[in-house]
Coordinates of C-alpha atoms and ligand atoms in Angstrom, one line a residue:
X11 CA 36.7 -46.6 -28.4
X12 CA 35.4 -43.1 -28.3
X13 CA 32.0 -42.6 -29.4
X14 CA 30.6 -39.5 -31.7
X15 CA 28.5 -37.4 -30.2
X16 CA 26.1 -36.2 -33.0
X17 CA 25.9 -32.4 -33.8
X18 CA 23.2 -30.6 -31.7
X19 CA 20.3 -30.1 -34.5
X20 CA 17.4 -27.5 -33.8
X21 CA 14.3 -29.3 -34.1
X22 CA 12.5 -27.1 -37.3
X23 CA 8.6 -28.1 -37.2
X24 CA 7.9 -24.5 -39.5
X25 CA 9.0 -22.0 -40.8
X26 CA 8.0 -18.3 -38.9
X27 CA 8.3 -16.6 -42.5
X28 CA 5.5 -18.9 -44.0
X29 CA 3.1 -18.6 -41.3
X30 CA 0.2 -16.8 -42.1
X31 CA 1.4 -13.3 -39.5
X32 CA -1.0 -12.4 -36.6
X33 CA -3.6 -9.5 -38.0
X34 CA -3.3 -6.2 -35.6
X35 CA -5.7 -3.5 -35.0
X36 CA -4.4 -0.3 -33.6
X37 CA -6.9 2.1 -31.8
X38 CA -5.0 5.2 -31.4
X39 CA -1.7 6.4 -33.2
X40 CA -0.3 9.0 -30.7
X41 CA 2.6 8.3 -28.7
X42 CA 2.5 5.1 -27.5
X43 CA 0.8 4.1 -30.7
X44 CA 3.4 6.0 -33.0
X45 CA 6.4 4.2 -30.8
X46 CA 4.5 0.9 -31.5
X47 CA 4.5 1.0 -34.6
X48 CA 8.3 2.0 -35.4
X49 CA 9.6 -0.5 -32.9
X50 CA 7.3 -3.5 -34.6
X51 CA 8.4 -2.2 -38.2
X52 CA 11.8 -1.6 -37.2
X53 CA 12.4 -5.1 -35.3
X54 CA 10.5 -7.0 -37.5
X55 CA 12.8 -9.7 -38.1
X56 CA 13.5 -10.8 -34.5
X57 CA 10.2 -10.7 -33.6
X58 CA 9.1 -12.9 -35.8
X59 CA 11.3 -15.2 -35.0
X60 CA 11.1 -15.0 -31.1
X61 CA 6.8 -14.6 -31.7
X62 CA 7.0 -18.1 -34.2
X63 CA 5.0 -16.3 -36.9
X64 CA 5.1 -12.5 -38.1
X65 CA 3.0 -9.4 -36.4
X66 CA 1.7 -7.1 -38.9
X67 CA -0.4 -4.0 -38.0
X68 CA -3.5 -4.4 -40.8
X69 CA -5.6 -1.5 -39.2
X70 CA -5.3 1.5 -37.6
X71 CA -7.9 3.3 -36.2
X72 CA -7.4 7.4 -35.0
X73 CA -9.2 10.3 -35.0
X74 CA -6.7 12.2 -37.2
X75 CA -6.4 10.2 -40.2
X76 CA -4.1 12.3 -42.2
X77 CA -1.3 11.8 -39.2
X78 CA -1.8 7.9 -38.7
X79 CA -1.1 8.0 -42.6
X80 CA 1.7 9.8 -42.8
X81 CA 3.4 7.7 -40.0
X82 CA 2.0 4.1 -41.0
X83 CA 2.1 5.0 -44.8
X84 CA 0.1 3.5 -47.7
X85 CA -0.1 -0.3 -46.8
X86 CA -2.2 -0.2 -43.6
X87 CA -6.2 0.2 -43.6
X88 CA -6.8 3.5 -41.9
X89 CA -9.8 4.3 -40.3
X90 CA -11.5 7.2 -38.7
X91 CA -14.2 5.2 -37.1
X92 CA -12.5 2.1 -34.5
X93 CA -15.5 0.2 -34.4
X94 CA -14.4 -0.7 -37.7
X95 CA -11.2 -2.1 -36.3
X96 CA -12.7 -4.7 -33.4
X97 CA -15.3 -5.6 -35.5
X98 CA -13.1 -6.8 -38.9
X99 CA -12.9 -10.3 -38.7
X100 CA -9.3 -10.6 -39.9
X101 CA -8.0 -9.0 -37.0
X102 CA -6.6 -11.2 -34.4
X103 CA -5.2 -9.1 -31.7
X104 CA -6.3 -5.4 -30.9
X105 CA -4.2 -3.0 -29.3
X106 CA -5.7 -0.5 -27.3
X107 CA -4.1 3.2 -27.1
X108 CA -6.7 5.9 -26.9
X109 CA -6.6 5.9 -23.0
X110 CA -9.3 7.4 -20.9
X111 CA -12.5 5.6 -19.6
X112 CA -15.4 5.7 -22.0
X113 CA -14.7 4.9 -25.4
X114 CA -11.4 2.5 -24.7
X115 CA -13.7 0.9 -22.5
X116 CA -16.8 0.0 -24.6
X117 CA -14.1 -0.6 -27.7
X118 CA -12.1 -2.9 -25.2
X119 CA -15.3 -5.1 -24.4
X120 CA -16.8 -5.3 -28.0
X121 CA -13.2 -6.5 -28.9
X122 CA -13.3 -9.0 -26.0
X123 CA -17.1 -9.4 -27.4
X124 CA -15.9 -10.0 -31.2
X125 CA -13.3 -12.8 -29.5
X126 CA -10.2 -10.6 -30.1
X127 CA -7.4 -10.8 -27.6
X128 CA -6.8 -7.2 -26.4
X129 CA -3.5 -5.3 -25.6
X130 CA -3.6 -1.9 -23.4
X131 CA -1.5 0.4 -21.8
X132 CA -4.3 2.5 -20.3
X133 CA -4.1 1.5 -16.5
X134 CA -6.8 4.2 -15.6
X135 CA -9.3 1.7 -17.9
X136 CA -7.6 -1.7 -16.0
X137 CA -7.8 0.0 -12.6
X138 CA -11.3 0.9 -12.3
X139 CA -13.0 -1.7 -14.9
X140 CA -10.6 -4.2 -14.8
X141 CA -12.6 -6.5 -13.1
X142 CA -15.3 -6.8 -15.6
X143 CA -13.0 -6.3 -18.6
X144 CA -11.2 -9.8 -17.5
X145 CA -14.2 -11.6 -16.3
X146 CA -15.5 -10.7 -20.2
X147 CA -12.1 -12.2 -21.8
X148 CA -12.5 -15.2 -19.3
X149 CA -15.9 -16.0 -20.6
X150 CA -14.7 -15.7 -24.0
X151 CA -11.5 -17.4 -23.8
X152 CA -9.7 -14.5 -25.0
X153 CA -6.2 -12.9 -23.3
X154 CA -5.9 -9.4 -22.0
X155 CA -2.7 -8.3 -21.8
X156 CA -1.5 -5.1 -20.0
X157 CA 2.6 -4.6 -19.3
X158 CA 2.4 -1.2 -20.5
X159 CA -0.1 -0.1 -18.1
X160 CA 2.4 -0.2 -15.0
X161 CA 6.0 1.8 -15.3
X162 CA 6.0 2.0 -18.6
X163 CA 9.1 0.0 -20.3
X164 CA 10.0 -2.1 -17.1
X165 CA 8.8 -5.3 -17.3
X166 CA 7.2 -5.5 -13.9
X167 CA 4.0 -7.0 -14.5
X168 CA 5.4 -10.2 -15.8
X169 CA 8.1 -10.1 -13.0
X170 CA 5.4 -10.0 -10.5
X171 CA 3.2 -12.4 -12.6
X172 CA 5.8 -14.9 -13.6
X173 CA 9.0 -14.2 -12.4
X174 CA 8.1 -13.9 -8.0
X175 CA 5.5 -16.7 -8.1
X176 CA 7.2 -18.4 -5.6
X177 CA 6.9 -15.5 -3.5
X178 CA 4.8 -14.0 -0.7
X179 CA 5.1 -10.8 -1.5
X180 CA 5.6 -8.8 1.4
X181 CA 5.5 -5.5 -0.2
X182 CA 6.0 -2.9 -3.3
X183 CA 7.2 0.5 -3.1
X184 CA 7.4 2.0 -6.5
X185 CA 8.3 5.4 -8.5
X186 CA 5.4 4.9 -10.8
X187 CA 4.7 8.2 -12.4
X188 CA 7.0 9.6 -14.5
X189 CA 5.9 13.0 -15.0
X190 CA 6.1 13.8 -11.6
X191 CA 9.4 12.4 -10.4
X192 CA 10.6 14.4 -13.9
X193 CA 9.1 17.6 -12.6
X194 CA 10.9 17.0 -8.8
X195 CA 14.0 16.2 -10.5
X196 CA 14.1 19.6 -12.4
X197 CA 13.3 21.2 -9.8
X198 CA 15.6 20.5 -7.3
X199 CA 18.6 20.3 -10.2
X200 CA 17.8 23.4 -12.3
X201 CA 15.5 25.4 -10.0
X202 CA 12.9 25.2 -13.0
X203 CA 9.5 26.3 -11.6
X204 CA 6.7 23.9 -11.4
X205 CA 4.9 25.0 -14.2
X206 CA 7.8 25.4 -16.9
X207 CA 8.9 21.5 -16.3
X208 CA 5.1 19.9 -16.6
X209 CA 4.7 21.9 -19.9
X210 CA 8.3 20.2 -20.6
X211 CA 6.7 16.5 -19.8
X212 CA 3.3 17.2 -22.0
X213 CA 5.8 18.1 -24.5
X214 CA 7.1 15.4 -24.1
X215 CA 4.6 12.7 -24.6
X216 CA 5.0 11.4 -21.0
X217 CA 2.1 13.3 -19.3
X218 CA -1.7 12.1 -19.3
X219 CA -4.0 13.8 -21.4
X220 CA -5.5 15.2 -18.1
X221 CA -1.8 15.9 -16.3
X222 CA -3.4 16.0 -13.2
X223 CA -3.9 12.9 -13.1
X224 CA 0.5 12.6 -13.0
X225 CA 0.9 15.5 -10.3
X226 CA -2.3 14.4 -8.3
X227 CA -0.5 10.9 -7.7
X228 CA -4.0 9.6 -9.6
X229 CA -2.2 7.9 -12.1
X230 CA 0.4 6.4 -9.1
X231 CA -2.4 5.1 -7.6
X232 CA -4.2 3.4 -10.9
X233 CA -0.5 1.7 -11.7
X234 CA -0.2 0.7 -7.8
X235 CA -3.8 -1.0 -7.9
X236 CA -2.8 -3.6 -10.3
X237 CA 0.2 -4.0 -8.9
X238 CA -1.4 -4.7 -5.8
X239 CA -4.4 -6.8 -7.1
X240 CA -1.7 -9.3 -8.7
X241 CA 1.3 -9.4 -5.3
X242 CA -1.6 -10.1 -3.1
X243 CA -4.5 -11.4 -5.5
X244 CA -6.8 -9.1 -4.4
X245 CA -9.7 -7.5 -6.9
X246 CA -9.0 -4.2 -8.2
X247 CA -9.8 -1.9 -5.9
X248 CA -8.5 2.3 -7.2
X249 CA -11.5 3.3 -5.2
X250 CA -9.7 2.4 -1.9
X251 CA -6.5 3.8 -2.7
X252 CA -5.1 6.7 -0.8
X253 CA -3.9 9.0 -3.2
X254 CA -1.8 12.4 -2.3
X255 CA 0.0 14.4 -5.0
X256 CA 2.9 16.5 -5.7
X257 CA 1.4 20.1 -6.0
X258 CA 1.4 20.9 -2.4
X259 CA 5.0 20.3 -2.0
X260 CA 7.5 23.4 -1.4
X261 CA 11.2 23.8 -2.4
X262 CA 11.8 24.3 1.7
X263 CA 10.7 20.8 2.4
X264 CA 13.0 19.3 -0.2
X265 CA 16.1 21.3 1.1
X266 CA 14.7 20.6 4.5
X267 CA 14.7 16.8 3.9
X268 CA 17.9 16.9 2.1
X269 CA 19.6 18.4 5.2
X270 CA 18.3 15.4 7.2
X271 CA 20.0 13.0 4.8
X272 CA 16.5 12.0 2.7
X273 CA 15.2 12.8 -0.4
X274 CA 11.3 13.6 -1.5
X275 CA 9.5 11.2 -4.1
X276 CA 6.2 10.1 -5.0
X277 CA 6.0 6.7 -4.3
X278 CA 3.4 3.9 -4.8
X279 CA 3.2 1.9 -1.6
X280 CA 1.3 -1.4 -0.9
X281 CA 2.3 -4.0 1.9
X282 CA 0.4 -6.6 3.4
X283 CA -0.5 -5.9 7.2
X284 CA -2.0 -8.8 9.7
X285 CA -5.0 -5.9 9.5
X286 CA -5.3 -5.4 5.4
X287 CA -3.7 -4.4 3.0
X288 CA -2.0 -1.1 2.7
X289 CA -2.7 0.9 -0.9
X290 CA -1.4 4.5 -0.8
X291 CA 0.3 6.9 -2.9
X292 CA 1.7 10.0 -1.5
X293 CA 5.1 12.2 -1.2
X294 CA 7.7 10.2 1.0
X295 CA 11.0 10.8 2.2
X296 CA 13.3 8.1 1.7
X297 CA 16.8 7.9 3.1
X298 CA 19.2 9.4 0.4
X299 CA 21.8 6.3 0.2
X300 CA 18.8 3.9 -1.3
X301 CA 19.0 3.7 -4.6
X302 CA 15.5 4.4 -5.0
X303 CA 16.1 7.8 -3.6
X304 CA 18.4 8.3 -6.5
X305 CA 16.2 7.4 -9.2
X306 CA 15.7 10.6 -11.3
X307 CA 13.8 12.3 -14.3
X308 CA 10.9 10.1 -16.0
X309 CA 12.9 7.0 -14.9
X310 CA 11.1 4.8 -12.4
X311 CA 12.2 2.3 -10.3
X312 CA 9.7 -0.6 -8.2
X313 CA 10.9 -2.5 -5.2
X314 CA 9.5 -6.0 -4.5
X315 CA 9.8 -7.5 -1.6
X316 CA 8.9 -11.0 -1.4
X317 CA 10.0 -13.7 1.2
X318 CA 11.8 -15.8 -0.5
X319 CA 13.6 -13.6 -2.6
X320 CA 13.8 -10.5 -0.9
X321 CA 14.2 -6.8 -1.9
X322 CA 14.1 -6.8 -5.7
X323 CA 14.4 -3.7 -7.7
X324 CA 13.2 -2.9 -10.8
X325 CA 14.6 0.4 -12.7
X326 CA 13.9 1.8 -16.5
X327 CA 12.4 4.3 -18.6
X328 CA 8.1 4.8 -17.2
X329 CA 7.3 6.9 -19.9
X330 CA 7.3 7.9 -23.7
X331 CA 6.9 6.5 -27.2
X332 CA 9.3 3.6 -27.6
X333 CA 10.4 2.8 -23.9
X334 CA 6.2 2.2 -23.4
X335 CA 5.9 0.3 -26.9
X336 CA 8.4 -2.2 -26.1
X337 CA 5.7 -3.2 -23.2
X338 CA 3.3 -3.7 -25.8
X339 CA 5.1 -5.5 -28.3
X340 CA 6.3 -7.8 -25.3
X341 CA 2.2 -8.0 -25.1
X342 CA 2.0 -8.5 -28.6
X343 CA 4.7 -11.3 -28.8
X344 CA 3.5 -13.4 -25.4
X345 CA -0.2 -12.9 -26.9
X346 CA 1.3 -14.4 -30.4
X347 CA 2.9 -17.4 -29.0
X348 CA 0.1 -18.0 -27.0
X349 CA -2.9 -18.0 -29.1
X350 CA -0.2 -20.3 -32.0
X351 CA 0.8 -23.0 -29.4
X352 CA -1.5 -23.5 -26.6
X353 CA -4.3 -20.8 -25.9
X354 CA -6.0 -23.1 -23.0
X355 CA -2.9 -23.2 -20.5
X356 CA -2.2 -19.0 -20.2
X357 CA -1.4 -17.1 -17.0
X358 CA -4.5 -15.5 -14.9
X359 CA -5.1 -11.8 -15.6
X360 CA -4.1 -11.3 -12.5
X361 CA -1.9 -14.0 -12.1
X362 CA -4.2 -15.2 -9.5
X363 CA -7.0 -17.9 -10.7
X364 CA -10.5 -15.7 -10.4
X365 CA -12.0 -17.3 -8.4
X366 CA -9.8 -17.8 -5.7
X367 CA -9.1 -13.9 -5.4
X368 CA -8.6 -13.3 -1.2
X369 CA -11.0 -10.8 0.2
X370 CA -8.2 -9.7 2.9
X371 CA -9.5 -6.0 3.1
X372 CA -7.5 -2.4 2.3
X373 CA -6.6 -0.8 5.1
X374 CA -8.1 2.6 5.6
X375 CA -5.1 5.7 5.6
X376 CA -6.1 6.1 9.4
X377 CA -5.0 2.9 10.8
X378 CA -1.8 2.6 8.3
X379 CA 1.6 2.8 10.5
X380 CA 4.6 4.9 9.2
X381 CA 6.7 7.5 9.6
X382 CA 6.6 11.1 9.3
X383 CA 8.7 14.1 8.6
X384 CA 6.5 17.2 9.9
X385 CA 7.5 20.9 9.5
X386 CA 6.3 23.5 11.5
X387 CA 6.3 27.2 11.8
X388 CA 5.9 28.9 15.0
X389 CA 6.7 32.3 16.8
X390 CA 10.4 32.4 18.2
X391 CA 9.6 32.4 21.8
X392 CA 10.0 30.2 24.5
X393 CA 7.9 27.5 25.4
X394 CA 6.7 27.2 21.5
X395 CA 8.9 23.3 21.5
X396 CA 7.8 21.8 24.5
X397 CA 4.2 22.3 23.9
X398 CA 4.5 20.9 20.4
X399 CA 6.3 17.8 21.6
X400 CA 3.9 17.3 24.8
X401 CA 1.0 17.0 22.3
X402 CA 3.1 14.2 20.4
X403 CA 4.0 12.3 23.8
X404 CA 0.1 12.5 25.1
X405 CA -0.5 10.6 21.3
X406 CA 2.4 8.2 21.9
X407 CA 4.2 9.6 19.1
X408 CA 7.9 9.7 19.5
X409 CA 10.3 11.3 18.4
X410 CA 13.3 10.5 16.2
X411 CA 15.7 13.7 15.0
X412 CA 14.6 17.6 15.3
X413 CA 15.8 20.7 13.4
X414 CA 15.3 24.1 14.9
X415 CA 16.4 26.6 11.9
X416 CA 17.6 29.7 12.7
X417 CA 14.9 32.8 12.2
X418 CA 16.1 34.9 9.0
X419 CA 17.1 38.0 10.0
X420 CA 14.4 40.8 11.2
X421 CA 12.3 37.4 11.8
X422 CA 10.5 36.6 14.7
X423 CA 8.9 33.2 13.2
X424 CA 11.1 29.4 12.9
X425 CA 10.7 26.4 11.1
X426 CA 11.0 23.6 13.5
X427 CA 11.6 19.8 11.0
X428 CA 10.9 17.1 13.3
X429 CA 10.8 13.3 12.3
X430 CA 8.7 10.5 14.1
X431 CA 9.1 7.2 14.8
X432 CA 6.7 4.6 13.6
X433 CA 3.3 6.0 14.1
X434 CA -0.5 5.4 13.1
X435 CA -2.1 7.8 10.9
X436 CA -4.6 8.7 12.6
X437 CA -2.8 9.6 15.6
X438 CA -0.8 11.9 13.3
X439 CA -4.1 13.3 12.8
X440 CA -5.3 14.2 15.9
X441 CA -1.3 15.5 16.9
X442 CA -1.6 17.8 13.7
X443 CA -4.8 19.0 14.5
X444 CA -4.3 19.7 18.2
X445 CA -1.0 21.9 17.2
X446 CA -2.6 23.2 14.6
X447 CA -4.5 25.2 17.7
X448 CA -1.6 25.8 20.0
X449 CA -0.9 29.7 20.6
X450 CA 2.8 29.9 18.9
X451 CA 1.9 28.4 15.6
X452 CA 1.6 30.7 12.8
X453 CA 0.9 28.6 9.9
X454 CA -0.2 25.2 8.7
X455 CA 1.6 21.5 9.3
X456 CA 3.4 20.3 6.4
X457 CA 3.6 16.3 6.7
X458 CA 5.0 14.5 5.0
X459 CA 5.1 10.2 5.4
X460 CA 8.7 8.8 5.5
X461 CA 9.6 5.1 4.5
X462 CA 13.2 3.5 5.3
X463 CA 12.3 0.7 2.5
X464 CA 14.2 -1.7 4.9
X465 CA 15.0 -4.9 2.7
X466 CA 14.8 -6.4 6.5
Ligands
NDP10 P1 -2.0 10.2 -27.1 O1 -3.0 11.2 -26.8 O2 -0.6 10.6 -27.5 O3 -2.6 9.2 -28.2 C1 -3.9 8.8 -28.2 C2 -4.3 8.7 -29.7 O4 -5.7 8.2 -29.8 C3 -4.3 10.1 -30.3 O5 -3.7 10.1 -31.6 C4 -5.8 10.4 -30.4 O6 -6.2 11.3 -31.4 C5 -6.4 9.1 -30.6 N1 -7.8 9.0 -30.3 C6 -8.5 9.6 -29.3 N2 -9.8 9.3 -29.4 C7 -9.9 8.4 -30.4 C8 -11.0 7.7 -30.9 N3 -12.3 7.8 -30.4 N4 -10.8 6.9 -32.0 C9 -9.6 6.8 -32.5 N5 -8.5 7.4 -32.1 C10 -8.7 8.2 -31.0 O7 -1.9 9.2 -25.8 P2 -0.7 8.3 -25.3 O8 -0.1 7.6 -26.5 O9 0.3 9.1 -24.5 O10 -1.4 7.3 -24.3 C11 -2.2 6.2 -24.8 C12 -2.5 5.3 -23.7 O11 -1.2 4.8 -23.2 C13 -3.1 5.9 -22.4 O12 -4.0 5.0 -21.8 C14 -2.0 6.3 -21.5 O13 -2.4 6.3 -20.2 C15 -1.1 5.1 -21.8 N6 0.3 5.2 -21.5 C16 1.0 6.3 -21.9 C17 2.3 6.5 -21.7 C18 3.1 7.6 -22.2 O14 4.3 7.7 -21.9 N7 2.5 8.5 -23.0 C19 3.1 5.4 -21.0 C20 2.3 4.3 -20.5 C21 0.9 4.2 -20.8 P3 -6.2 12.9 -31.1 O15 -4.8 13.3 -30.9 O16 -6.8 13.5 -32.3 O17 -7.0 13.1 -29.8
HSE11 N1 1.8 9.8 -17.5 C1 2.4 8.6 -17.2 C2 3.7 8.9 -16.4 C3 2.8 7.8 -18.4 O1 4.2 10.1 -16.5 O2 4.3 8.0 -15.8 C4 3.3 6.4 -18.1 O3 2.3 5.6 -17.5

């Protein structure tokens, strides 16, 4: 006798479209804001029902009212003033997307303060007042949520967060900055200067306000903290990051590296050492058949390694309007179902319970161990090679490939490319500064670290 097997039924308790929607304030309608609010309007439908109840911007709050009107149109409140906006009591979540340090920050904790659950990209805020922000939605039982604030559109927080807890994480090594792999990547591919391709970024919408902060690796190293405070559940600590930018780099060394089989990026590095914990941003070379290396424009791309799993790789869009909003909406939507079913039982900030953060220390630069790809310029004579390398061999630095070019014609100077074995920092150091003094050289040592991202 067979028996029926009754038709799968979806268990209906209510009904998304009846629920009373989640109330949003929006501080700041530029682009991330803008993108946040097209995506939300435009994907209304399934987000509602993957959230369980509808998100509806109420509020918006920018200094230009006449713009955040003519995007949002007539049915949102629009505000000049945002202390409005965290103070209204019918707001439920507010989204933070003014960026910078002072006014985000004192509208982030009266948010917190008025028991609203907070959403940010701004990773400058997270990175250097993080740690008070979260203890402030701890005590209030609120959530914080931040996606947006690390590579834009990837969805690496909640991968490290969620998706590697089983992991030790071993280490990250990340293109985190959009604006400056963009600029690298026009340069090398359409010999565009420097200049022309940042005003091309700000233009844009992918640069900071203050694009130093892109080309200086400062905004690398704010993305790299959290990343770093969550792998390892360590405190925020920016201040401790080592932090080298893109400016000083030359079209030589780029073609240099390229010869040698590597390519130049900024990357975001942090790796857990038996001596600390390694947090650095700076110009790498890495070998030109990772796919890393080949990861290009205002794409960026974040390797995990963890020891279960290892190498991961993360690769998307790490800047502009709607590849960032869909970061916050992912906020918005978590923060939704969240505060509907079960508000007590939520992830740690930084995925990490806070207090049971590890005090292992960051490394200082000096004592961290790499690679290095160093390019000198000395007078063509005899005897210039051997004294360079001698100074290397008296550090214990070896050696690991050399390039002597040939002097350009009616030239009596050479650019020697030399790349080291593993070495310590500061050994580097002292090497660079000792040749820095020998007779032949006739300008500065360009270094520049190297990492073979191993997966091993
Ligand atoms: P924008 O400058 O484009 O937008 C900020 C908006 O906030 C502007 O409309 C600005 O108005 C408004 N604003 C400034 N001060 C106030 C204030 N006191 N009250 C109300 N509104 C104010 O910045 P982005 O959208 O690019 O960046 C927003 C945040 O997102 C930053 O923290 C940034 O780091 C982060 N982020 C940005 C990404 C991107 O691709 N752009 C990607 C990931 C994160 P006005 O123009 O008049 O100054
Ligand atoms: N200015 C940042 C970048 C925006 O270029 O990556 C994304 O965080």
């Amino acid at each position: 006798m067979s028996r029926r097997i009754p038709a799968y039924q979806p268990i209906r308790s209510f009904n998304p479209f009846i629920m009373k929607p989640i109330n949003v304030g929006l501080l700041g309608i530029g682009t991330v804001g803008g993108g946040t609010f097209t995506v939300l309007k435009r994907n209304q439908e399934e987000i509602t029902r993957r959230a369980g109840r509808g998100i509806v911007i109420r509020m918006i709050a920018d200094r230009d009212v006449e713009k955040a009107r003519r995007i949002a149109g007539d049915d949102v409140i629009i505000t000049a003033d945002a202390n409005e906006v965290v103070t209204n009591l019918d707001i439920d979540i507010v989204v933070e997307l003014i960026g910078g340090y002072t006014i985000a920050k004192e509208l982030t904790l009266k948010a917190i303060e008025n028991g609203k659950h907070v959403i940010t990209a701004n990773k400058a805020l997270l990175a250097s007042h993080g740690t008070e922000i979260f203890a402030a939605a701890q005590k209030k039982g609120v959530m914080v949520a931040f996606e947006a604030a690390v590579a834009g559109g990837i969805p690496i927080i909640k991968a490290l967060r969620e998706g590697l807890t089983a992991n030790r994480i071993e280490w990250i090594a990340g293109i985190i900055n959009g604006t400056s792999n963009f600029i690298l990547s026009e340069m090398r591919d359409k010999g565009l200067t420097f200049d022309t391709v940042l005003k091309q970024a700000q233009k844009l919408g992918y640069a900071e306000a203050d694009p130093t902060f892109d080309v200086e690796g400062i905004d690398a190293a704010h993305k790299l903290t959290i990343m770093a405070a969550i792998a390892f559940g360590i405190p925020m600590q920016f201040n401790k990051a080592y932090t080298e930018g893109i400016t000083r780099l030359t079209r030589e060394d780029i073609r240099y590296a390229e010869e040698l089989g590597y390519r130049i990026k900024l990357l975001g590095i942090t790796r857990r050492t038996a001596k600390g914990i390694e947090l650095r941003v700076h110009p790498t070379l890495i070998p030109a058949r990772r796919l890393i290396a080949n990861v290009e424009g205002v794409m960026n791309a974040v390797v995990v390694k963890g020891d279960a799993v290892g190498a991961t790789l993360y690769y998307g869009a790490g800047a502009g309007a709607e590849p960032t909003a869909s970061s916050v909406v992912a906020d918005l939507v978590d923060v939704t179902r969240m505060h509907t079913a079960d508000p007590k039982h939520r992830v740690p900030h930084l995925a990490f319970q806070p207090d049971l953060l590890s005090d292992t220390p960051i490394l200082a630069m000096e004592e961290v161990e790499t690679s290095y790809y160093l390019r000198l310029r000395v007078m063509d004579k005899p005897g210039a090679l051997a004294d360079i390398t001698r100074v290397l061999a008296d550090l214990g630095i070896s050696i690991d490939a050399m390039v002597q070019k040939e002097p350009s014609e009616g030239e009596d100077q050479v650019d020697i490319i030399m790349l080291t074995h593993l070495a310590i920092e500061k050994n580097i150091n002292a090497a660079i500064a000792k040749i820095q003094k020998l007779p032949l050289m006739t300008g500065k040592v360009t270094r520049i670290r190297l990492e073979e991202l191993n997966s091993k």
